[in-house]
Amino acid sequence: DGIENVSISGLENYLSVLEQSASQSNTLRQIEHQRNLAHYDAQIKTGIEMFKSVIESGKEALNATILINGGAVAALLGFLSSLISKGTQNQIGQQLTVALLCFGSGVLFGALGFGVRYLTQLTYSAKQQRLGHSLNFLSSLLAVFAYSAFGLGVFQTYCAFQIHFAH
């Protein structure tokens, strides 16, 4: 402000206020830094838990495909075995072979999905994100194929029973 002389007591007061302001500012910066670190830590932990949840959900979806298709194969084989032991017509047995093929394919797709799921995790751990995403998509696609095979098998079984028992 064009002042050429400053009193020593005024300068000391100014420096005291400046020092207090600087220490408060440093404390506020440290608090803000701690808050940012806590927020970042929470985001990372949330992301990790979400990733674990997605991985677990995919695993359970593949387990379900193998379980439902495998159960259908076992039930259908038991039914066909009963037909053969009773000497019943071969017509329904022939019609159920397509359903058996569908259910068996569903088990195969589910098992392949598990293998691809393993490769997906391997590529992600090797920091090959692009390949990991592609394999993840393939694993999901195999699960969809396994569920579709189950649906088709159920439909084929329905058609075979409908034809056989409609008489």
PDB file of C-alpha atoms in Angstrom, residues 76 79-80 83 90-103 153 156-161:
ATOM      1  CA  LEU A  76     -34.071 -89.551 -18.888  1.00  0.00           C
ATOM      2  CA  PHE A  79     -36.823 -93.589 -17.870  1.00  0.00           C
ATOM      3  CA  LEU A  80     -35.324 -95.091 -21.035  1.00  0.00           C
ATOM      4  CA  LEU A  83     -38.817 -98.625 -21.091  1.00  0.00           C
ATOM      5  CA  ASN A  90     -38.955 -97.957 -29.303  1.00  0.00           C
ATOM      6  CA  GLN A  91     -40.763 -94.963 -30.784  1.00  0.00           C
ATOM      7  CA  ILE A  92     -40.691 -92.846 -27.627  1.00  0.00           C
ATOM      8  CA  GLY A  93     -37.105 -93.909 -26.969  1.00  0.00           C
ATOM      9  CA  GLN A  94     -36.084 -92.716 -30.405  1.00  0.00           C
ATOM     10  CA  GLN A  95     -37.862 -89.413 -29.866  1.00  0.00           C
ATOM     11  CA  LEU A  96     -36.191 -88.917 -26.499  1.00  0.00           C
ATOM     12  CA  THR A  97     -32.681 -89.332 -27.914  1.00  0.00           C
ATOM     13  CA  VAL A  98     -32.759 -85.732 -29.172  1.00  0.00           C
ATOM     14  CA  ALA A  99     -33.684 -84.560 -25.682  1.00  0.00           C
ATOM     15  CA  LEU A 100     -30.892 -86.683 -24.237  1.00  0.00           C
ATOM     16  CA  LEU A 101     -28.464 -85.104 -26.695  1.00  0.00           C
ATOM     17  CA  CYS A 102     -29.641 -81.623 -25.654  1.00  0.00           C
ATOM     18  CA  PHE A 103     -29.237 -82.328 -21.944  1.00  0.00           C
ATOM     19  CA  GLY A 153     -34.270 -80.685 -24.103  1.00  0.00           C
ATOM     20  CA  GLN A 156     -38.099 -82.193 -26.983  1.00  0.00           C
ATOM     21  CA  THR A 157     -39.126 -84.325 -23.999  1.00  0.00           C
ATOM     22  CA  TYR A 158     -42.519 -82.639 -23.945  1.00  0.00           C
ATOM     23  CA  CYS A 159     -42.992 -83.307 -27.662  1.00  0.00           C
ATOM     24  CA  ALA A 160     -42.003 -86.963 -27.292  1.00  0.00           C
ATOM     25  CA  PHE A 161     -44.403 -87.468 -24.382  1.00  0.00           C
TER      26      PHE A 161
END
